[in-house]
Coordinates of C-alpha atoms in Angstrom, one line a residue:
M1 CA -36.9 -5.5 26.6
A2 CA -35.3 -8.6 24.9
S3 CA -34.0 -6.5 22.0
G4 CA -32.7 -3.9 24.3
A5 CA -30.8 -6.4 26.3
S6 CA -29.3 -8.2 23.2
G7 CA -28.1 -4.6 22.2
V8 CA -26.4 -4.1 25.5
V9 CA -24.7 -7.6 25.2
R10 CA -23.4 -6.7 21.6
A11 CA -22.1 -3.3 22.8
A12 CA -20.3 -4.9 25.8
R13 CA -18.9 -7.5 23.5
T14 CA -17.5 -4.8 21.1
V15 CA -16.0 -2.9 24.1
R16 CA -14.3 -6.0 25.3
Q17 CA -12.9 -6.6 21.8
L18 CA -11.5 -3.0 21.5
C19 CA -10.0 -3.1 25.0
T20 CA -7.6 -6.0 24.3
P21 CA -3.9 -5.3 25.0
S22 CA -3.0 -5.6 21.4
T23 CA -5.7 -3.3 20.3
L24 CA -5.0 -0.6 22.9
A25 CA -1.3 -0.9 21.9
G26 CA -2.2 -0.4 18.3
G27 CA -4.3 2.7 19.2
L28 CA -1.5 4.1 21.1
T29 CA 0.9 3.5 18.2
E30 CA -1.4 5.2 15.8
L31 CA -1.8 8.4 17.9
A32 CA 2.0 8.6 18.3
W33 CA 2.6 8.1 14.7
V34 CA -0.1 10.6 13.6
S35 CA 1.6 13.1 15.7
A36 CA 5.1 12.4 14.4
H37 CA 3.8 12.2 10.9
A38 CA 2.3 15.7 11.2
L39 CA 5.8 17.1 12.0
L40 CA 7.2 15.2 9.0
W41 CA 4.5 16.0 6.5
P42 CA 6.1 19.5 5.5
L43 CA 9.3 17.6 4.7
G44 CA 7.6 15.3 2.4
T45 CA 6.2 18.0 0.0
R46 CA 9.5 18.0 -2.1
P47 CA 9.4 15.3 -4.8
E48 CA 12.1 12.6 -4.6
T49 CA 14.4 11.7 -7.4
P50 CA 14.9 7.9 -7.7
V51 CA 18.4 6.9 -7.0
V52 CA 20.0 3.5 -7.7
D53 CA 22.4 2.2 -5.0
D54 CA 25.5 1.2 -6.8
R55 CA 26.5 -1.3 -4.1
V56 CA 24.9 -4.1 -6.1
R57 CA 27.5 -6.7 -6.4
P58 CA 26.6 -9.8 -4.0
E59 CA 30.0 -9.9 -2.4
W60 CA 29.6 -6.3 -1.2
R61 CA 26.3 -7.0 0.4
P62 CA 26.0 -7.9 4.2
P63 CA 25.4 -11.6 4.9
A64 CA 21.6 -11.0 5.9
V65 CA 21.0 -9.4 2.6
R66 CA 22.8 -12.0 0.6
A67 CA 20.6 -14.6 2.3
F68 CA 17.3 -12.8 1.8
F69 CA 18.0 -12.6 -1.9
A70 CA 19.7 -16.0 -2.3
G71 CA 16.8 -17.5 -4.3
D72 CA 16.8 -14.6 -6.8
P73 CA 19.6 -11.9 -6.3
L74 CA 18.2 -9.9 -9.2
A75 CA 15.1 -9.3 -7.3
A76 CA 16.9 -6.7 -5.2
R77 CA 17.5 -4.6 -8.4
V78 CA 13.9 -4.2 -9.4
P79 CA 12.9 -0.7 -8.7
V80 CA 10.1 0.0 -5.9
V81 CA 7.9 2.9 -6.1
L82 CA 5.8 3.9 -2.9
V83 CA 2.5 5.7 -3.5
H84 CA 0.9 7.7 -0.6
G85 CA -2.8 8.2 0.2
M86 CA -5.2 11.0 0.2
V87 CA -4.0 14.5 1.3
D88 CA -0.7 12.9 2.2
N89 CA 2.8 12.7 0.7
R90 CA 6.0 10.7 0.7
S91 CA 6.6 11.3 4.5
V92 CA 4.3 8.6 5.4
F93 CA 6.9 6.0 4.0
T94 CA 9.7 7.5 6.0
V95 CA 10.1 4.1 7.9
M96 CA 9.3 1.8 5.1
S97 CA 11.6 3.3 2.4
R98 CA 14.6 3.1 4.8
A99 CA 13.7 -0.3 6.0
L100 CA 13.5 -1.7 2.4
R101 CA 16.8 -0.2 1.5
R102 CA 18.4 -1.9 4.7
R103 CA 16.9 -5.1 3.6
G104 CA 18.8 -4.7 0.2
F105 CA 16.6 -3.2 -2.3
T106 CA 18.7 -1.1 -4.4
C107 CA 16.2 1.5 -5.9
V108 CA 13.5 2.5 -3.6
S109 CA 11.6 5.9 -4.2
T110 CA 8.3 7.5 -3.5
W111 CA 6.1 9.4 -5.6
N112 CA 3.8 12.6 -4.8
Y113 CA 0.6 13.4 -6.5
S114 CA -1.2 16.6 -6.0
P115 CA -3.6 16.8 -2.9
L116 CA -5.9 18.7 -5.2
V117 CA -6.5 15.9 -7.8
Q118 CA -10.1 15.0 -7.9
D119 CA -10.3 11.9 -10.0
V120 CA -8.3 8.5 -9.3
R121 CA -8.0 8.1 -13.1
V122 CA -6.1 11.4 -13.5
A123 CA -3.7 10.4 -10.7
A124 CA -3.3 7.0 -12.3
R125 CA -2.3 8.5 -15.6
Q126 CA 0.3 10.6 -13.8
L127 CA 1.6 7.5 -12.0
E128 CA 1.9 5.8 -15.5
E129 CA 4.1 8.6 -16.6
H130 CA 6.2 8.5 -13.4
L131 CA 6.8 4.7 -13.7
A132 CA 7.8 5.1 -17.3
R133 CA 10.5 7.6 -16.1
V134 CA 11.6 5.2 -13.4
C135 CA 12.0 2.4 -16.0
E136 CA 13.8 4.7 -18.3
E137 CA 16.3 5.8 -15.7
S138 CA 16.8 2.4 -14.1
G139 CA 17.0 0.4 -17.1
H140 CA 14.3 -2.0 -15.9
D141 CA 11.1 -2.9 -17.7
R142 CA 8.9 -3.2 -14.7
V143 CA 8.6 -1.7 -11.2
H144 CA 7.0 -3.0 -8.0
V145 CA 4.5 -0.6 -6.7
V146 CA 3.4 -0.3 -3.0
G147 CA 0.3 1.8 -2.4
H148 CA -1.0 3.1 0.9
S149 CA -4.6 4.0 1.1
L150 CA -6.0 5.8 -1.8
G151 CA -2.6 5.2 -3.4
G152 CA -3.4 1.5 -3.6
I153 CA -6.7 2.3 -5.5
V154 CA -4.8 4.7 -7.9
A155 CA -2.2 2.0 -8.7
R156 CA -4.8 -0.7 -9.1
W157 CA -6.9 1.4 -11.6
L158 CA -3.7 1.9 -13.6
L159 CA -2.7 -1.8 -13.3
Q160 CA -6.3 -3.1 -14.2
C161 CA -7.7 -0.4 -16.4
G162 CA -4.8 1.5 -17.8
G163 CA -2.2 -1.2 -18.6
S164 CA 0.0 -3.5 -16.7
A165 CA 3.0 -3.3 -18.8
R166 CA 5.0 -1.4 -16.1
F167 CA 4.1 -3.6 -13.1
A168 CA 6.2 -6.3 -11.5
S169 CA 3.7 -6.4 -8.7
L170 CA 1.3 -4.4 -6.7
T171 CA 1.0 -4.5 -2.9
T172 CA -1.7 -2.3 -1.3
L173 CA -1.8 -1.3 2.4
G174 CA -5.3 -0.3 3.9
S175 CA -6.6 0.4 0.4
P176 CA -10.5 0.6 0.2
H177 CA -11.1 -2.0 -2.6
G178 CA -14.7 -2.5 -1.6
G179 CA -15.4 1.2 -0.7
T180 CA -15.6 2.8 2.7
L181 CA -18.5 4.3 4.5
W182 CA -16.5 7.4 5.3
A183 CA -16.7 8.4 1.7
H184 CA -20.5 9.3 2.4
A185 CA -19.2 11.9 5.0
V186 CA -17.4 14.3 2.5
P187 CA -19.2 14.7 -0.9
T188 CA -16.2 15.8 -3.0
P189 CA -15.7 14.1 -6.5
L190 CA -12.6 12.2 -5.4
I191 CA -14.1 10.9 -2.1
R192 CA -17.4 9.9 -3.8
Q193 CA -15.2 7.6 -6.1
L194 CA -14.5 5.7 -2.8
R195 CA -18.2 4.8 -2.2
A196 CA -19.3 1.2 -2.7
G197 CA -21.1 1.1 -5.8
S198 CA -19.4 4.2 -7.3
D199 CA -18.7 4.3 -11.0
L200 CA -14.9 3.8 -10.4
L201 CA -15.4 0.7 -8.1
A202 CA -17.9 -0.7 -10.6
E203 CA -15.1 -0.2 -13.3
L204 CA -12.6 -2.1 -11.0
G205 CA -15.1 -4.8 -10.7
R206 CA -15.5 -5.7 -14.1
P207 CA -14.1 -8.9 -15.5
A208 CA -10.3 -9.0 -16.0
P209 CA -9.5 -12.2 -17.9
G210 CA -5.8 -13.0 -18.3
F211 CA -4.6 -10.8 -15.4
D212 CA -1.1 -12.1 -14.3
V213 CA 0.5 -9.4 -12.1
P214 CA 0.9 -10.6 -8.4
L215 CA -1.4 -8.7 -6.3
T216 CA -1.2 -8.5 -2.5
A217 CA -3.9 -6.6 -0.3
I218 CA -2.8 -6.0 3.3
W219 CA -5.8 -5.0 5.5
S220 CA -6.3 -4.5 9.1
D221 CA -9.0 -5.2 11.7
L222 CA -8.3 -2.0 13.4
D223 CA -8.3 0.3 10.3
Q224 CA -10.4 3.2 11.4
L225 CA -10.8 4.7 7.7
V226 CA -11.7 1.6 5.7
L227 CA -15.2 0.7 6.9
P228 CA -16.2 -2.0 7.0
V229 CA -12.5 -3.3 7.6
S230 CA -13.2 -6.2 5.2
S231 CA -13.3 -3.7 2.4
G232 CA -9.5 -3.6 2.5
R233 CA -9.6 -7.1 0.9
C234 CA -9.4 -7.4 -2.9
D235 CA -11.8 -10.1 -3.8
H236 CA -12.0 -9.8 -7.5
P237 CA -12.2 -13.2 -8.9
D238 CA -9.9 -12.6 -11.9
L239 CA -7.2 -10.9 -9.9
H240 CA -6.3 -13.9 -7.6
A241 CA -5.2 -11.3 -4.9
R242 CA -3.4 -12.6 -1.9
N243 CA -5.2 -11.1 1.1
V244 CA -3.1 -10.5 4.3
G245 CA -5.0 -9.8 7.4
V246 CA -3.1 -8.0 10.2
H247 CA -4.4 -7.5 13.7
G248 CA -4.5 -4.4 15.9
I249 CA -2.8 -1.9 13.5
G250 CA -4.2 1.6 12.7
H251 CA -4.7 2.9 9.2
M252 CA -1.9 5.4 9.3
S253 CA 0.5 2.9 11.3
L254 CA 0.3 0.3 8.4
P255 CA 3.5 1.6 6.6
I256 CA 5.6 1.7 9.7
H257 CA 4.6 -1.5 11.5
R258 CA 7.5 -4.0 11.5
G259 CA 5.3 -7.0 10.6
V260 CA 3.9 -5.1 7.7
V261 CA 7.2 -4.0 6.5
D262 CA 8.6 -7.5 6.7
E263 CA 5.6 -8.8 4.6
V264 CA 6.2 -6.2 2.1
A265 CA 9.9 -7.0 1.9
A266 CA 9.2 -10.8 1.6
T267 CA 6.6 -10.1 -1.1
L268 CA 8.8 -8.0 -3.2
A269 CA 11.7 -10.3 -2.9
G270 CA 9.6 -13.2 -4.2
H271 CA 9.2 -15.1 -0.9
R272 CA 5.3 -15.0 -1.1
S273 CA 4.2 -17.0 -4.0
G274 CA 0.7 -17.9 -2.7
T275 CA -2.3 -16.4 -4.4
G276 CA -6.1 -16.6 -3.9
M277 CA -8.8 -14.8 -1.8
H278 CA -8.1 -16.5 1.5
D279 CA -6.5 -14.4 4.3
V280 CA -2.9 -14.9 5.4
A281 CA -2.6 -13.6 9.0
V282 CA 0.5 -11.6 10.1
A283 CA 1.4 -11.0 13.6

């Protein structure tokens, strides 16, 4: 009886936690965005060609943009590449890509990889080729990469195991750095790589001495696809990742949430210099 009563108490506590105003709002936002994203998805199947905004002279920029990059005006010119998650495409970044451009980043583009890819390493090598093209076309040596969900794992494998020469920084949104329990539900080769203890995640867990590329992992306590939610943190001791915890934001809503977009923009502009495995909360 005692164990049964304690179970009821735990269940009631969980229900109360899930019924807070911020959590309910986050759930409704997630449902609305998933519906909108389903309509946008067909439009995102076409690849995007990176285009550099020619309006790069400081005197041509709005005052808010000039102030945002006052500490490092050249930060606005470093190319930004957005990498989507599993069975998705660049349409998930519809809001974020426009928001970053409005904030003054002059070269923001998205990259599609095949939904049929069955190995993170294969997708990572394709990303490597894409980053090389972006560098060649933009004239920059390095690129900021922002990866959502699986896209963050693809980019991290390239950064950590394939070579960091093209990376100015890596920011992940809801990426299962520690694996996810959902990976046990679908036994495809790609999804099996996202199980805790998989060969791929063991490879990412190996020592990485001398790692010096800034890495930020943004994770949410309402992420319904990364379970446990703490798996969205990057706790590798050699990577010195900056873990940013957000509250009440669903997995698919991370790329459209105002607070997350602001955090990504500030990180890319160099306003977030702290590192370490502690959490930094974002409202």
